[in-house]
């Protein structure tokens, strides 16, 4: 059966793009729950397919609304980014990890959210106005601006993304079985396609008061 944990594994964002129906290899399923039958979910995928996904002792994480003001230097966050016009990277979304997940999924990699998008998990080392102007270290909360450069450090590397008013900012919190209901939007990382045509997964991210933007 399913179980709630205070932290969904950060490695959920460590999967590179793989064929949508790969055998054994993990994929990311995104869609809306249509029906819940114990651990078996019927999900309408974002491409319009109806999928059966069996959750195996699944770790559940919920996505809740947040804002750029909730992001502070030293926080561990993830950012889905796309190439910006004129160079650099523009964040489509930023998700704030709880402290218990610090360091999980750390790094920068290709991500299948959109063509050419990447996922970067790292520690906020600098924040400043205007990505092109270069980052500057700021302590405490940072107010929302028309363009904030967010520099994420992972290992010996770092990446700067521009956060705009269009960037969706959310937090990951502990989820529970009650979050899994008809109409809820989900991201199911690490899903594997089974021989019977269904899917199996050990973790799921569900939107509580906002759709998962990643």
mmCIF file of C-alpha atoms in Angstrom, residues 12-141:
data_model
loop_
_atom_site.group_PDB
_atom_site.id
_atom_site.type_symbol
_atom_site.label_atom_id
_atom_site.label_comp_id
_atom_site.label_asym_id
_atom_site.label_seq_id
_atom_site.Cartn_x
_atom_site.Cartn_y
_atom_site.Cartn_z
ATOM 1 C CA UNK A 12 12.897 12.133 -8.859
ATOM 2 C CA UNK A 13 14.531 14.765 -10.974
ATOM 3 C CA UNK A 14 17.615 12.750 -11.808
ATOM 4 C CA UNK A 15 16.109 10.856 -14.720
ATOM 5 C CA UNK A 16 17.221 11.846 -18.200
ATOM 6 C CA UNK A 17 14.757 11.826 -21.062
ATOM 7 C CA UNK A 18 13.906 8.272 -22.092
ATOM 8 C CA UNK A 19 11.473 6.739 -24.592
ATOM 9 C CA UNK A 20 7.898 7.109 -23.386
ATOM 10 C CA UNK A 21 7.237 3.364 -23.332
ATOM 11 C CA UNK A 22 10.626 1.950 -22.413
ATOM 12 C CA UNK A 23 10.649 -1.471 -20.807
ATOM 13 C CA UNK A 24 12.394 -1.446 -17.413
ATOM 14 C CA UNK A 25 13.964 1.996 -17.877
ATOM 15 C CA UNK A 26 12.188 4.672 -15.795
ATOM 16 C CA UNK A 27 10.077 7.391 -17.368
ATOM 17 C CA UNK A 28 8.146 10.380 -16.067
ATOM 18 C CA UNK A 29 4.352 10.194 -16.283
ATOM 19 C CA UNK A 30 2.451 13.481 -16.073
ATOM 20 C CA UNK A 31 -1.309 13.779 -16.061
ATOM 21 C CA UNK A 32 -4.573 13.908 -14.105
ATOM 22 C CA UNK A 33 -5.977 11.198 -11.855
ATOM 23 C CA UNK A 34 -9.302 9.913 -13.184
ATOM 24 C CA UNK A 35 -9.873 7.083 -10.725
ATOM 25 C CA UNK A 36 -8.312 5.641 -7.562
ATOM 26 C CA UNK A 37 -8.713 1.950 -6.761
ATOM 27 C CA UNK A 38 -6.438 1.315 -3.782
ATOM 28 C CA UNK A 39 -2.864 1.490 -5.066
ATOM 29 C CA UNK A 40 -4.019 1.445 -8.701
ATOM 30 C CA UNK A 41 -4.475 4.837 -10.333
ATOM 31 C CA UNK A 42 -6.104 5.573 -13.670
ATOM 32 C CA UNK A 43 -4.280 8.588 -15.076
ATOM 33 C CA UNK A 44 -5.044 10.603 -18.201
ATOM 34 C CA UNK A 45 -1.594 11.599 -19.424
ATOM 35 C CA UNK A 46 -0.805 15.049 -20.766
ATOM 36 C CA UNK A 47 -0.626 13.484 -24.233
ATOM 37 C CA UNK A 48 -4.187 12.189 -23.876
ATOM 38 C CA UNK A 49 -3.521 8.512 -23.139
ATOM 39 C CA UNK A 50 -5.291 6.642 -20.339
ATOM 40 C CA UNK A 51 -2.702 4.852 -18.199
ATOM 41 C CA UNK A 52 -2.990 2.432 -15.294
ATOM 42 C CA UNK A 53 -0.313 3.104 -12.685
ATOM 43 C CA UNK A 54 0.213 0.830 -9.679
ATOM 44 C CA UNK A 55 1.854 2.528 -6.714
ATOM 45 C CA UNK A 56 4.139 0.136 -4.866
ATOM 46 C CA UNK A 57 4.705 1.280 -1.279
ATOM 47 C CA UNK A 58 4.831 4.737 -2.813
ATOM 48 C CA UNK A 59 6.373 7.845 -1.319
ATOM 49 C CA UNK A 60 3.886 10.693 -1.713
ATOM 50 C CA UNK A 61 4.853 14.343 -1.960
ATOM 51 C CA UNK A 62 2.448 17.254 -2.329
ATOM 52 C CA UNK A 63 3.084 20.500 -4.193
ATOM 53 C CA UNK A 64 1.870 23.718 -2.559
ATOM 54 C CA UNK A 65 1.975 27.337 -3.618
ATOM 55 C CA UNK A 66 5.038 29.426 -2.812
ATOM 56 C CA UNK A 67 6.641 32.617 -4.094
ATOM 57 C CA UNK A 68 10.094 33.942 -4.851
ATOM 58 C CA UNK A 69 9.981 35.673 -1.467
ATOM 59 C CA UNK A 70 10.144 32.194 0.090
ATOM 60 C CA UNK A 71 13.496 31.470 -1.580
ATOM 61 C CA UNK A 72 16.551 32.430 0.460
ATOM 62 C CA UNK A 73 20.285 32.184 -0.050
ATOM 63 C CA UNK A 74 21.390 28.787 1.247
ATOM 64 C CA UNK A 75 18.134 27.011 0.385
ATOM 65 C CA UNK A 76 18.248 23.805 -1.643
ATOM 66 C CA UNK A 77 15.973 24.166 -4.654
ATOM 67 C CA UNK A 78 15.354 22.774 -8.101
ATOM 68 C CA UNK A 79 14.718 24.723 -11.284
ATOM 69 C CA UNK A 80 13.378 23.676 -14.642
ATOM 70 C CA UNK A 81 14.893 26.042 -17.192
ATOM 71 C CA UNK A 82 14.834 26.657 -20.928
ATOM 72 C CA UNK A 83 17.247 28.551 -23.171
ATOM 73 C CA UNK A 84 16.447 32.259 -22.988
ATOM 74 C CA UNK A 85 16.228 34.451 -26.025
ATOM 75 C CA UNK A 86 19.574 36.184 -26.339
ATOM 76 C CA UNK A 87 21.395 33.610 -24.228
ATOM 77 C CA UNK A 88 21.333 32.273 -20.705
ATOM 78 C CA UNK A 89 18.559 30.296 -19.036
ATOM 79 C CA UNK A 90 15.012 31.242 -18.090
ATOM 80 C CA UNK A 91 13.278 29.336 -15.272
ATOM 81 C CA UNK A 92 9.898 27.822 -16.078
ATOM 82 C CA UNK A 93 9.539 26.748 -12.462
ATOM 83 C CA UNK A 94 11.383 26.667 -9.144
ATOM 84 C CA UNK A 95 10.559 24.135 -6.436
ATOM 85 C CA UNK A 96 11.784 24.477 -2.867
ATOM 86 C CA UNK A 97 12.917 21.286 -1.156
ATOM 87 C CA UNK A 98 12.430 20.741 2.596
ATOM 88 C CA UNK A 99 15.659 20.721 4.601
ATOM 89 C CA UNK A 100 15.526 16.928 4.959
ATOM 90 C CA UNK A 101 16.022 16.624 1.190
ATOM 91 C CA UNK A 102 19.095 18.828 0.945
ATOM 92 C CA UNK A 103 21.566 17.403 -1.557
ATOM 93 C CA UNK A 104 19.198 14.911 -3.164
ATOM 94 C CA UNK A 105 19.193 14.821 -6.952
ATOM 95 C CA UNK A 106 21.946 17.441 -6.938
ATOM 96 C CA UNK A 107 23.239 18.414 -10.372
ATOM 97 C CA UNK A 108 22.268 19.712 -13.793
ATOM 98 C CA UNK A 109 20.793 17.494 -16.514
ATOM 99 C CA UNK A 110 18.537 17.348 -19.530
ATOM 100 C CA UNK A 111 14.848 17.160 -18.609
ATOM 101 C CA UNK A 112 11.781 16.306 -20.642
ATOM 102 C CA UNK A 113 9.434 19.043 -19.394
ATOM 103 C CA UNK A 114 9.765 20.795 -22.741
ATOM 104 C CA UNK A 115 12.193 20.557 -25.671
ATOM 105 C CA UNK A 116 15.703 21.672 -24.647
ATOM 106 C CA UNK A 117 14.711 22.093 -20.996
ATOM 107 C CA UNK A 118 17.017 21.191 -18.118
ATOM 108 C CA UNK A 119 16.603 20.380 -14.431
ATOM 109 C CA UNK A 120 19.060 21.826 -11.936
ATOM 110 C CA UNK A 121 19.034 20.924 -8.241
ATOM 111 C CA UNK A 122 21.405 22.914 -6.092
ATOM 112 C CA UNK A 123 21.995 25.334 -3.261
ATOM 113 C CA UNK A 124 21.077 28.978 -3.795
ATOM 114 C CA UNK A 125 24.460 30.689 -3.670
ATOM 115 C CA UNK A 126 23.458 34.082 -5.056
ATOM 116 C CA UNK A 127 20.417 36.138 -5.983
ATOM 117 C CA UNK A 128 20.258 39.477 -7.727
ATOM 118 C CA UNK A 129 18.287 41.584 -10.172
ATOM 119 C CA UNK A 130 18.759 40.822 -13.857
ATOM 120 C CA UNK A 131 20.323 37.580 -14.997
ATOM 121 C CA UNK A 132 22.492 39.331 -17.581
ATOM 122 C CA UNK A 133 23.985 41.656 -14.968
ATOM 123 C CA UNK A 134 25.445 38.783 -12.995
ATOM 124 C CA UNK A 135 24.504 37.494 -9.553
ATOM 125 C CA UNK A 136 25.120 39.116 -6.211
ATOM 126 C CA UNK A 137 24.875 37.395 -2.863
ATOM 127 C CA UNK A 138 21.820 38.396 -0.882
ATOM 128 C CA UNK A 139 20.861 37.215 2.590
ATOM 129 C CA UNK A 140 17.301 36.677 3.806
ATOM 130 C CA UNK A 141 14.183 36.842 1.682
#
